[in-house]
Amino acid sequence: MIALSGLLLYLLLCGWMATLAARRFRAERCLVTAAVFSGAFILPFHVLGVFELSTGVRAATTANAALLLVAGALALRLVPHARVSIPASFERHGWVPSLTLAVFALGALLLAFGRPQGYEVMAYHLPLSVNLLQTHSLMAWDGNFPHTFPANASVLWAVLLEALPERLVSAANLVLLVPLVLAVHALCRLAEADRKASWYACCGMLGVPMIAFSSAELGADIGGIAFATLAMAFVLSPLRPAVAMTLAGLCMGLAIGFKSLHLITAVAVGLVACARDGAPRAGGLDRGLQVHGLQAHDMQARLWNAALFGGVALLAGGFWMLRNAVMLGNPLHPVGVPLVGAWFGWLPSADFDTSLRRTTELEWVDHAWQWLFYPWMESQRYGQNFKHSSGLGAFIAAAIPGTAMALGAAVIRDGLKAHRVRAALLSAVLFIVAAWWLLGDRQPRYVLAALPLAMPLLAWAVTQAAGGWRRVFDMGLAVCIVAMLGVFLSRQALQFGDRILLSRQTSRAAFYEYPAMVDNLPAGAAILNLADRSWHYPLAGAALSNRVISMPEGRRMLALPPSLTAPREVRLRAASLRAAGVTHVFAAGARLTHDACVQLEEAARLDRNPVNGEPLGSARVLYAVRYLCR
């Protein structure tokens, strides 16, 4: 109850900050509220992380973050402002948005019967959250390089896991769809799309498999693209440039804190920011955004826009890079810094295998040129063409040709100057896609940031149709939206029916299929995970109290070659285990040997499928460690 009260107080403080900021604006009030609320939720932990980095004191707790919020809110109240009031309005959204909302609400309900899912979620996103709860530290606590990634998502899940049941938290990522939809809808209206087309674009985007299925897992993709899209919405908004760039920088910093890949998106948005002059654009959406004809007296204002945007983004997202620079010698650890990395020693981590990038795309295509046909030929080697990391779906496949033809014809007819906002969005989309191609790690979800920026182009293209053609477009897009929402909801329903109704995997141990004793270990238990990385979070136990030593860190501890693959043969040494405080070892298929000073006692075993009783391919065994030598 105390933890729940603390969470409610924290949310109220974030809401207070957002209200204090939003009431100063007449335009884009919803966007300002979403941006400031999110920044208030996450950035106090960055401040506490900097404090820990400079003093060594671990203070990253919700209570300390709340104290910082109180101080920030009181300071914001002292800033003079004219109260701006806007009349309340109600907008009818139609049946497609209502259906979309109902589908995701039902999906959230089904998720709340289960537990958090997803490979990367189990392997490092939630382990980071558990480490924060156990140690109150935001430092990189072991040598597992995914644990050094920016961790805004993990901070968010940690705050929620501290106060809410794990079942409810499993659906929390769906909440981040709200700022994503707000941003895309705002961009659609800025691109001069009508209301109906704007909502169709938003709903169609939510039905894209990579977005829908990512939202059902506690990963970082949805948060990253949501705040990156908000950043673009502020850059193109009619707000005064200084305010717009500050809010855009805040959102971009948050996006980078979810996923460092959005450094590329930051460049794309920053280039658009450079194209905006220094005057407010109250006279029209396109006023102030220049595609060509730059004059000398505009240069200072444009450079100021870029500097303000970049500076605020660095402040809002730079903690993770600062931490890695201080602790690991490379701000972008584990990847190397292009061009200047060799000069400053900012090189890739030794266990970060960049050669895998050359073969990653083979999961989806046989040849690189086949990406040109990906929306219409979404094959996948592992039989899951629609999942969190692949699949654009019917809506995008149907929308691309018409949007491309409409935009191309309009530019030829009117010239580029008449389509400044749309040209800015298109340039950002092409920049992100080109960077994705050149970097070589061609996974579909790594180009996901381009998708929300392309949706306003679709909405504008639909708006240009009239009469019978408009009805045809509306009907076709509605059919695609319903079909893709059906794909998402049907899979959630099947998983619920299989795992909850039929298999009765209602307890945590049954859901994750590990020995139930893991949930009943004594305080201070430390489990060395020698199975796959995805066992890390389940082994924390129902109370999230077990300390888990990650599999890659275990490999280093036992002098095995660095790898993200679980070892098949392991020799346990008493000195290494004792130094790490290991009390238990978890293995699933590995052959274990040990020296004379270690004794392994089998504490629990799961060697048959708990649902059908069939033998498992590898028994899941929890060993208690006994030290025989002093």
XYZ file of C-alpha atoms in Angstrom:
630
model
C 0.000 0.000 0.000
C 2.873 2.383 0.793
C 4.479 1.682 -2.581
C 1.172 2.238 -4.390
C 0.620 5.521 -2.555
C 4.124 6.580 -3.509
C 3.452 5.827 -7.176
C 0.193 7.783 -7.120
C 1.963 10.732 -5.505
C 4.706 10.558 -8.129
C 2.164 10.522 -10.956
C 0.349 13.481 -9.392
C 3.594 15.429 -9.203
C 4.312 14.656 -12.868
C 0.788 15.782 -13.713
C 1.285 18.978 -11.709
C 4.438 19.765 -13.669
C 2.683 19.056 -16.958
C -0.280 21.254 -16.000
C 1.966 24.133 -14.938
C 3.681 23.993 -18.316
C 0.677 23.322 -20.561
C -1.513 26.132 -19.227
C 0.971 28.619 -20.705
C 0.112 27.491 -24.237
C -2.852 28.024 -26.492
C -1.632 25.768 -29.311
C -0.413 22.170 -29.021
C -1.495 21.922 -25.383
C -1.935 18.131 -25.534
C 1.536 17.687 -27.002
C 3.075 19.915 -24.341
C 1.299 17.963 -21.604
C 2.546 14.619 -22.949
C 6.114 15.873 -23.350
C 6.426 17.553 -19.951
C 4.699 14.713 -18.074
C 7.079 12.172 -19.618
C 10.109 14.331 -18.978
C 9.038 14.858 -15.373
C 8.652 11.093 -14.929
C 12.083 10.109 -16.254
C 14.533 13.010 -16.010
C 14.727 13.171 -12.178
C 16.311 9.721 -12.333
C 18.920 11.098 -14.736
C 19.740 13.812 -12.202
C 20.088 11.158 -9.500
C 22.288 9.151 -11.857
C 24.602 12.120 -12.382
C 24.702 12.558 -8.597
C 25.715 8.917 -8.206
C 28.291 9.226 -10.961
C 29.946 12.175 -9.224
C 29.666 11.035 -5.588
C 29.264 7.268 -5.671
C 26.091 7.509 -3.568
C 23.257 5.323 -4.815
C 20.113 7.425 -4.630
C 17.967 6.449 -7.629
C 14.664 5.930 -5.834
C 11.146 7.112 -6.556
C 11.110 9.062 -3.283
C 14.216 11.053 -4.201
C 12.882 11.626 -7.708
C 9.657 12.961 -6.179
C 11.623 15.469 -4.093
C 13.295 16.740 -7.250
C 9.884 17.070 -8.895
C 8.571 19.158 -6.017
C 11.557 21.474 -6.335
C 11.083 21.709 -10.098
C 7.369 22.441 -9.833
C 7.911 25.164 -7.241
C 10.568 26.735 -9.451
C 8.262 26.604 -12.468
C 5.533 28.384 -10.506
C 7.899 31.306 -9.975
C 8.328 31.863 -13.716
C 5.883 34.636 -14.714
C 3.353 33.856 -17.413
C 0.015 34.946 -18.741
C -2.689 32.382 -18.121
C -4.103 31.175 -21.410
C -7.578 29.678 -21.513
C -9.056 27.773 -24.408
C -12.675 26.702 -24.739
C -13.417 23.040 -24.268
C -14.215 21.228 -27.484
C -15.397 17.770 -28.416
C -14.395 16.078 -31.627
C -16.255 13.065 -32.968
C -13.760 10.492 -34.123
C -15.843 7.976 -36.065
C -16.089 4.212 -35.815
C -12.534 3.321 -36.912
C -10.791 5.119 -34.001
C -13.412 3.741 -31.603
C -12.797 0.209 -32.863
C -9.041 0.687 -32.577
C -9.369 1.906 -28.999
C -11.599 -1.054 -28.128
C -9.144 -3.546 -29.650
C -6.188 -2.218 -27.696
C -8.226 -1.942 -24.488
C -9.203 -5.598 -24.860
C -5.596 -6.459 -25.670
C -4.498 -4.749 -22.455
C -7.052 -6.746 -20.484
C -5.786 -10.023 -21.950
C -2.172 -9.059 -21.256
C -3.032 -8.328 -17.623
C -3.818 -12.014 -17.074
C -0.285 -13.007 -18.050
C 3.222 -11.776 -17.333
C 5.728 -9.590 -19.193
C 6.918 -11.271 -22.379
C 9.548 -10.810 -25.079
C 13.092 -12.083 -25.514
C 14.906 -8.774 -25.074
C 12.479 -7.839 -22.312
C 13.502 -10.928 -20.343
C 17.174 -10.694 -21.294
C 17.984 -7.098 -20.362
C 15.145 -4.538 -20.244
C 13.517 -5.945 -17.101
C 16.803 -7.168 -15.562
C 17.864 -3.509 -15.655
C 14.619 -2.614 -13.875
C 15.195 -5.266 -11.217
C 18.763 -4.108 -10.675
C 17.511 -0.539 -10.162
C 14.971 -1.735 -7.593
C 17.549 -3.841 -5.754
C 20.515 -1.472 -5.781
C 19.015 2.014 -6.389
C 21.797 2.467 -8.930
C 21.790 3.462 -12.598
C 25.359 2.374 -13.205
C 26.300 -0.494 -15.529
C 26.560 -3.272 -12.978
C 28.235 -6.039 -14.994
C 30.063 -6.633 -18.254
C 26.994 -7.676 -20.239
C 26.999 -5.065 -22.996
C 23.188 -4.851 -23.387
C 23.147 -3.666 -19.761
C 25.005 -0.550 -20.916
C 22.301 0.559 -23.364
C 20.213 3.680 -22.580
C 17.565 2.539 -20.138
C 14.675 5.012 -19.983
C 12.287 2.115 -20.594
C 13.795 0.125 -17.734
C 13.471 3.122 -15.389
C 9.812 3.422 -16.326
C 9.115 -0.278 -15.727
C 11.043 -0.214 -12.430
C 8.882 2.585 -11.027
C 5.750 0.664 -11.985
C 6.994 -2.743 -10.776
C 7.798 -1.259 -7.389
C 4.132 -0.468 -6.744
C 1.927 -2.451 -9.136
C 1.341 -6.164 -9.664
C 3.555 -7.646 -12.349
C 0.446 -8.623 -14.326
C -0.699 -5.013 -14.683
C 2.753 -3.793 -15.623
C 2.838 -6.304 -18.493
C 0.387 -4.049 -20.380
C 2.091 -0.747 -19.500
C 3.783 -0.219 -22.860
C 0.369 0.335 -24.437
C 0.217 3.666 -22.601
C 3.107 4.959 -24.722
C 0.896 4.636 -27.783
C -0.943 7.744 -26.529
C 1.888 10.254 -27.143
C 2.645 8.463 -30.410
C -0.920 8.942 -31.659
C -1.015 12.558 -30.442
C 2.179 13.328 -32.335
C 1.134 11.619 -35.568
C -2.289 13.278 -35.492
C -0.667 16.687 -34.981
C 1.708 16.075 -37.886
C -1.203 15.025 -40.095
C -2.999 18.303 -39.426
C 0.222 20.258 -39.970
C 0.526 18.480 -43.322
C -2.992 19.770 -44.139
C -4.760 16.432 -43.939
C -8.411 16.462 -42.928
C -9.739 15.038 -39.676
C -10.941 11.700 -41.042
C -7.773 10.980 -42.997
C -5.668 11.915 -39.959
C -7.450 9.417 -37.747
C -7.234 6.729 -40.423
C -3.482 7.295 -40.597
C -3.164 6.997 -36.805
C -5.264 3.839 -36.618
C -3.498 2.283 -39.586
C -0.151 2.937 -37.945
C -1.274 1.245 -34.713
C -2.255 -1.825 -36.709
C 1.244 -2.210 -38.161
C 2.510 -5.503 -36.647
C 5.856 -4.085 -35.549
C 4.034 -1.389 -33.580
C 1.078 -3.403 -32.302
C 3.130 -6.383 -31.147
C 5.928 -4.190 -29.757
C 3.351 -2.413 -27.615
C 2.418 -5.769 -26.077
C 5.988 -6.213 -24.790
C 7.944 -4.079 -22.322
C 10.612 -3.073 -24.815
C 12.027 0.300 -25.841
C 10.844 0.647 -29.445
C 7.452 2.276 -28.808
C 8.787 4.864 -26.380
C 11.614 5.731 -28.741
C 9.474 6.355 -31.815
C 6.760 8.111 -29.772
C 9.101 10.791 -28.457
C 11.042 11.094 -31.711
C 7.740 11.787 -33.487
C 6.764 14.299 -30.809
C 10.064 16.065 -31.446
C 9.242 16.458 -35.135
C 5.735 17.672 -34.276
C 7.185 20.454 -32.117
C 9.752 21.449 -34.754
C 6.981 21.900 -37.329
C 4.452 23.385 -34.893
C 3.285 27.046 -34.892
C 4.903 27.638 -31.495
C 7.584 30.283 -31.120
C 10.915 28.837 -32.321
C 12.664 28.989 -28.943
C 9.801 27.164 -27.233
C 9.339 24.708 -30.080
C 13.027 23.786 -30.189
C 13.213 23.401 -26.417
C 10.264 21.016 -26.344
C 11.537 19.201 -29.435
C 14.940 18.769 -27.812
C 13.323 17.444 -24.638
C 11.398 14.837 -26.616
C 14.381 13.842 -28.724
C 16.497 13.410 -25.608
C 13.827 11.127 -24.167
C 13.785 9.149 -27.423
C 17.561 8.685 -27.326
C 17.229 7.540 -23.717
C 14.882 4.808 -24.876
C 17.068 3.736 -27.789
C 20.412 5.185 -28.882
C 19.486 4.392 -32.484
C 17.454 7.609 -32.378
C 20.668 9.591 -32.601
C 20.088 9.084 -36.332
C 16.525 10.346 -35.999
C 17.875 13.330 -34.070
C 20.019 14.290 -37.057
C 17.006 14.017 -39.376
C 14.846 16.182 -37.100
C 17.743 18.571 -36.507
C 18.095 19.171 -40.237
C 14.417 20.089 -40.394
C 14.950 22.404 -37.413
C 17.722 24.138 -39.369
C 15.259 24.802 -42.180
C 12.964 26.770 -39.887
C 13.562 30.495 -39.527
C 13.356 32.508 -36.333
C 9.820 33.871 -36.681
C 6.634 32.428 -35.189
C 4.370 30.869 -37.792
C 0.978 32.080 -36.707
C 0.151 33.074 -40.283
C 0.211 29.567 -41.657
C 1.627 26.100 -41.317
C 4.228 26.463 -44.041
C 5.407 29.917 -43.082
C 8.870 29.914 -41.544
C 10.004 26.600 -43.043
C 12.336 27.189 -45.961
C 13.391 24.544 -48.431
C 15.582 26.825 -50.544
C 16.433 30.472 -50.940
C 18.250 30.814 -47.601
C 19.338 34.404 -46.981
C 22.343 35.490 -44.945
C 20.324 37.228 -42.225
C 18.369 33.995 -41.596
C 21.479 31.938 -40.928
C 21.908 33.036 -37.319
C 18.309 32.172 -36.416
C 18.571 28.772 -38.077
C 21.835 27.935 -36.360
C 20.291 29.030 -33.065
C 17.376 26.654 -33.686
C 19.764 23.787 -34.326
C 21.918 24.627 -31.306
C 18.929 24.924 -28.973
C 17.403 21.694 -30.243
C 20.682 19.796 -29.995
C 21.638 21.254 -26.635
C 18.352 20.392 -24.943
C 18.379 16.926 -26.532
C 21.868 16.372 -25.138
C 20.767 17.474 -21.669
C 17.653 15.284 -21.740
C 19.319 12.184 -23.168
C 22.992 12.634 -22.435
C 23.148 10.971 -19.012
C 23.464 7.490 -20.482
C 26.278 8.607 -22.795
C 28.003 10.431 -19.927
C 27.788 7.312 -17.760
C 29.269 5.116 -20.481
C 32.019 7.625 -21.217
C 33.059 7.778 -17.551
C 32.694 4.086 -16.727
C 33.539 2.420 -20.035
C 35.528 5.014 -21.946
C 33.063 5.255 -24.842
C 29.834 7.301 -24.770
C 28.183 4.988 -27.302
C 29.407 1.733 -25.764
C 29.195 -1.013 -26.996
C 29.221 0.353 -30.556
C 32.081 2.455 -31.856
C 31.777 6.135 -32.674
C 32.015 6.677 -36.447
C 34.857 8.736 -37.955
C 36.417 10.058 -34.728
C 36.181 6.875 -32.648
C 39.709 5.711 -33.421
C 41.170 9.087 -32.390
C 39.478 9.162 -28.984
C 39.555 5.439 -28.285
C 35.783 5.160 -28.679
C 35.910 1.724 -30.280
C 33.392 -1.152 -30.287
C 33.318 -3.416 -27.259
C 35.407 -6.568 -27.624
C 32.330 -8.782 -27.204
C 30.189 -6.739 -29.618
C 30.331 -8.728 -32.849
C 29.724 -6.271 -35.691
C 30.227 -9.006 -38.295
C 26.727 -10.288 -37.523
C 25.296 -7.186 -39.205
C 26.189 -8.601 -42.605
C 23.896 -11.585 -42.126
C 21.110 -10.158 -39.960
C 18.890 -9.329 -42.914
C 18.894 -12.965 -44.068
C 16.171 -13.592 -41.503
C 13.835 -11.654 -43.796
C 15.303 -11.499 -47.315
C 17.720 -13.522 -49.454
C 19.189 -10.469 -51.198
C 19.384 -6.813 -50.198
C 17.390 -5.642 -53.229
C 14.372 -7.600 -51.966
C 13.816 -4.946 -49.290
C 12.267 -2.875 -52.089
C 9.392 -5.360 -52.092
C 9.244 -5.972 -48.331
C 5.814 -4.453 -47.669
C 4.339 -6.823 -50.257
C 6.525 -9.902 -49.594
C 6.914 -10.125 -45.827
C 8.585 -13.500 -45.534
C 10.360 -14.537 -42.360
C 12.629 -17.538 -41.916
C 11.350 -18.473 -38.471
C 7.694 -18.555 -39.440
C 6.720 -15.297 -37.719
C 6.365 -12.718 -40.454
C 4.204 -10.628 -38.096
C 5.787 -9.970 -34.693
C 7.431 -7.186 -32.694
C 10.436 -7.044 -35.025
C 8.960 -7.642 -38.468
C 5.922 -6.888 -40.562
C 4.407 -3.705 -41.977
C 1.086 -5.285 -42.855
C -1.716 -4.664 -45.310
C -2.318 -0.999 -44.451
C 1.222 0.101 -45.366
C 1.358 -2.170 -48.407
C -1.857 -0.603 -49.703
C -0.885 2.971 -48.838
C 2.639 3.289 -50.246
C 1.863 3.307 -54.006
C -0.991 5.811 -53.831
C 0.862 8.125 -51.454
C 4.008 8.115 -53.585
C 2.077 8.866 -56.775
C -0.036 11.611 -55.177
C 2.945 13.356 -53.600
C 5.040 13.081 -56.755
C 2.258 14.457 -58.942
C 1.622 17.339 -56.529
C 5.285 18.357 -56.453
C 5.471 18.275 -60.254
C 2.280 20.324 -60.488
C 2.867 22.864 -57.722
C 6.606 22.865 -57.179
C 8.441 21.969 -53.972
C 7.844 25.341 -52.320
C 4.121 24.666 -51.990
C 4.777 21.473 -50.001
C 7.287 22.580 -47.387
C 5.946 20.638 -44.404
C 5.385 17.534 -46.483
C 8.834 17.896 -48.056
C 10.355 18.170 -44.578
C 8.629 14.968 -43.480
C 9.618 13.144 -46.651
C 13.237 14.247 -46.326
C 13.356 12.965 -42.737
C 11.849 9.630 -43.801
C 14.361 9.227 -46.629
C 17.260 10.213 -44.344
C 16.320 7.584 -41.753
C 15.849 4.876 -44.390
C 19.163 5.752 -46.064
C 21.013 5.658 -42.733
C 19.421 2.279 -41.937
C 20.632 0.976 -45.281
C 24.167 2.306 -44.914
C 24.646 1.077 -41.331
C 24.009 -2.443 -42.572
C 22.143 -3.913 -39.578
C 18.965 -4.244 -41.617
C 16.309 -5.320 -39.179
C 12.867 -3.901 -40.044
C 12.278 -2.435 -36.593
C 15.469 -0.382 -36.811
C 13.804 1.808 -39.439
C 10.579 2.089 -37.462
C 11.152 5.775 -36.656
C 10.441 6.630 -40.297
C 6.959 5.131 -40.201
C 5.140 7.727 -38.013
C 6.752 10.514 -40.046
C 5.378 8.979 -43.246
C 1.800 8.662 -41.972
C 0.985 12.385 -42.468
C 1.956 12.024 -46.137
C -0.590 9.237 -46.485
C -3.254 11.288 -44.691
C -2.591 14.264 -46.969
C -2.775 12.052 -50.087
C -6.154 10.674 -48.994
C -7.379 14.214 -48.330
C -6.669 15.153 -51.952
C -9.176 12.584 -53.233
C -12.776 13.644 -53.742
C -16.117 12.130 -54.587
C -16.167 8.455 -55.439
C -12.404 8.082 -55.262
C -12.393 9.320 -51.670
C -15.022 6.772 -50.705
C -12.967 4.027 -52.354
C -9.832 5.092 -50.481
C -11.659 5.360 -47.161
C -13.236 1.942 -47.580
C -9.983 0.298 -48.673
C -7.999 1.751 -45.791
C -10.743 0.869 -43.303
C -10.695 -2.749 -44.487
C -6.905 -2.874 -44.086
C -7.113 -1.348 -40.606
C -9.739 -3.837 -39.465
C -7.759 -6.736 -40.937
C -4.524 -5.792 -39.160
C -6.289 -5.080 -35.874
C -7.755 -8.554 -36.243
C -4.257 -10.014 -36.646
C -3.129 -8.346 -33.426
C -6.183 -9.163 -31.344
C -6.479 -12.740 -32.592
C -2.920 -13.525 -31.544
C -3.441 -11.989 -28.116
C -6.666 -13.982 -27.753
C -4.961 -17.213 -28.827
C -2.137 -16.695 -26.348
C -4.629 -15.957 -23.589
C -6.699 -19.013 -24.448
C -3.669 -21.274 -24.704
C -1.641 -20.165 -21.701
C -4.303 -18.972 -19.256
C -7.549 -20.822 -20.016
C -6.282 -24.182 -21.301
C -2.806 -24.563 -19.810
C -3.641 -22.800 -16.525
C -0.268 -21.048 -16.445
C -1.539 -18.550 -13.913
C 1.316 -18.646 -11.408
C 4.592 -16.981 -12.260
C 6.575 -20.226 -12.154
C 4.054 -21.941 -14.418
C 3.932 -19.032 -16.867
C 7.704 -18.833 -17.286
C 8.125 -22.609 -16.768
C 10.902 -22.601 -14.185
C 11.194 -24.623 -10.925
C 8.824 -23.138 -8.361
C 11.538 -23.126 -5.692
C 13.056 -20.091 -7.414
C 10.219 -18.065 -5.861
C 10.985 -19.325 -2.351
C 14.722 -18.819 -2.008
C 15.966 -17.118 1.166
C 16.896 -13.463 1.307
C 20.295 -12.783 -0.190
C 20.095 -15.571 -2.759
C 22.353 -15.038 -5.770
C 21.724 -17.200 -8.844
C 24.368 -17.714 -11.510
C 22.473 -18.093 -14.783
C 24.210 -20.552 -17.117
C 21.167 -20.937 -19.373
C 19.957 -18.586 -22.101
C 19.949 -14.835 -21.369
C 16.144 -14.754 -21.452
C 16.042 -16.636 -18.126
C 17.505 -13.624 -16.319
C 14.260 -11.878 -15.400
C 12.247 -15.011 -14.467
C 15.046 -16.107 -12.113
C 14.595 -12.900 -10.093
C 11.599 -14.653 -8.546
C 8.065 -13.559 -7.787
C 9.255 -10.934 -5.293
C 12.044 -9.751 -7.643
C 14.417 -10.273 -4.726
C 16.882 -12.838 -6.114
C 20.137 -11.382 -7.365
C 20.860 -12.866 -10.782
C 24.310 -12.946 -12.341
C 23.800 -12.665 -16.086
C 24.937 -15.453 -18.382
C 27.487 -13.276 -20.264
C 28.908 -12.050 -16.956
C 29.022 -15.678 -15.795
C 31.051 -16.592 -18.859
C 33.585 -13.875 -18.036
C 33.634 -14.853 -14.385
C 34.450 -18.452 -15.342
C 37.055 -17.456 -17.961
C 34.949 -18.553 -20.939
C 35.140 -16.741 -24.293
C 32.694 -13.803 -24.512
C 29.434 -14.713 -26.230
C 25.684 -14.147 -25.983
C 25.152 -17.902 -26.364
C 24.793 -20.071 -23.269
C 27.781 -22.392 -22.672
C 27.430 -26.137 -23.221
C 30.223 -27.169 -20.850
C 31.214 -25.295 -17.705
C 33.780 -25.931 -15.000
C 32.858 -24.168 -11.781
C 35.647 -22.814 -9.596
C 35.044 -22.145 -5.930
C 37.128 -18.971 -5.853
C 35.157 -17.329 -8.673
C 31.785 -18.367 -7.278
C 32.616 -17.309 -3.720
C 33.927 -13.923 -4.862
C 30.634 -13.252 -6.652
C 28.562 -14.449 -3.683
C 26.879 -17.197 -5.713
C 24.451 -19.314 -3.687
C 22.694 -21.108 -6.558
C 23.347 -22.098 -10.156
C 20.671 -22.424 -12.835
C 21.389 -24.537 -15.902
C 19.359 -25.824 -18.836
C 21.347 -28.355 -20.821
C 24.890 -27.346 -19.857
C 27.273 -30.031 -18.611
C 28.635 -28.859 -15.258
C 31.851 -29.920 -13.578
C 33.537 -28.323 -10.580
C 36.672 -28.322 -8.493
C 37.082 -30.077 -5.165
C 36.028 -27.039 -3.145
C 32.514 -26.875 -4.621
C 29.564 -29.168 -4.115
C 26.355 -28.839 -6.152
C 23.133 -30.055 -4.581
C 20.121 -30.327 -6.855
C 17.493 -28.098 -5.256
C 14.779 -28.281 -7.919
C 14.308 -29.701 -11.393
C 11.845 -29.232 -14.220
C 12.405 -31.855 -16.899
C 8.898 -32.285 -18.303
C 6.529 -29.877 -19.948
C 4.192 -28.833 -17.106
C 1.217 -28.763 -19.496
C 1.424 -32.015 -21.464
C 3.976 -33.977 -19.446
C 6.293 -34.503 -22.412
C 10.064 -34.505 -21.693
C 11.787 -31.173 -22.232
C 14.715 -30.971 -24.609
C 16.910 -29.834 -21.712
C 16.092 -30.156 -18.038
C 15.926 -26.883 -16.112
C 17.828 -27.459 -12.895
C 18.431 -25.209 -9.904
C 21.484 -26.198 -7.869
C 22.393 -25.038 -4.381
C 26.110 -24.288 -4.055
C 28.055 -25.586 -1.062
C 31.603 -24.385 -0.424
C 33.774 -27.118 1.110
C 37.020 -25.187 1.539
C 37.698 -22.091 3.580
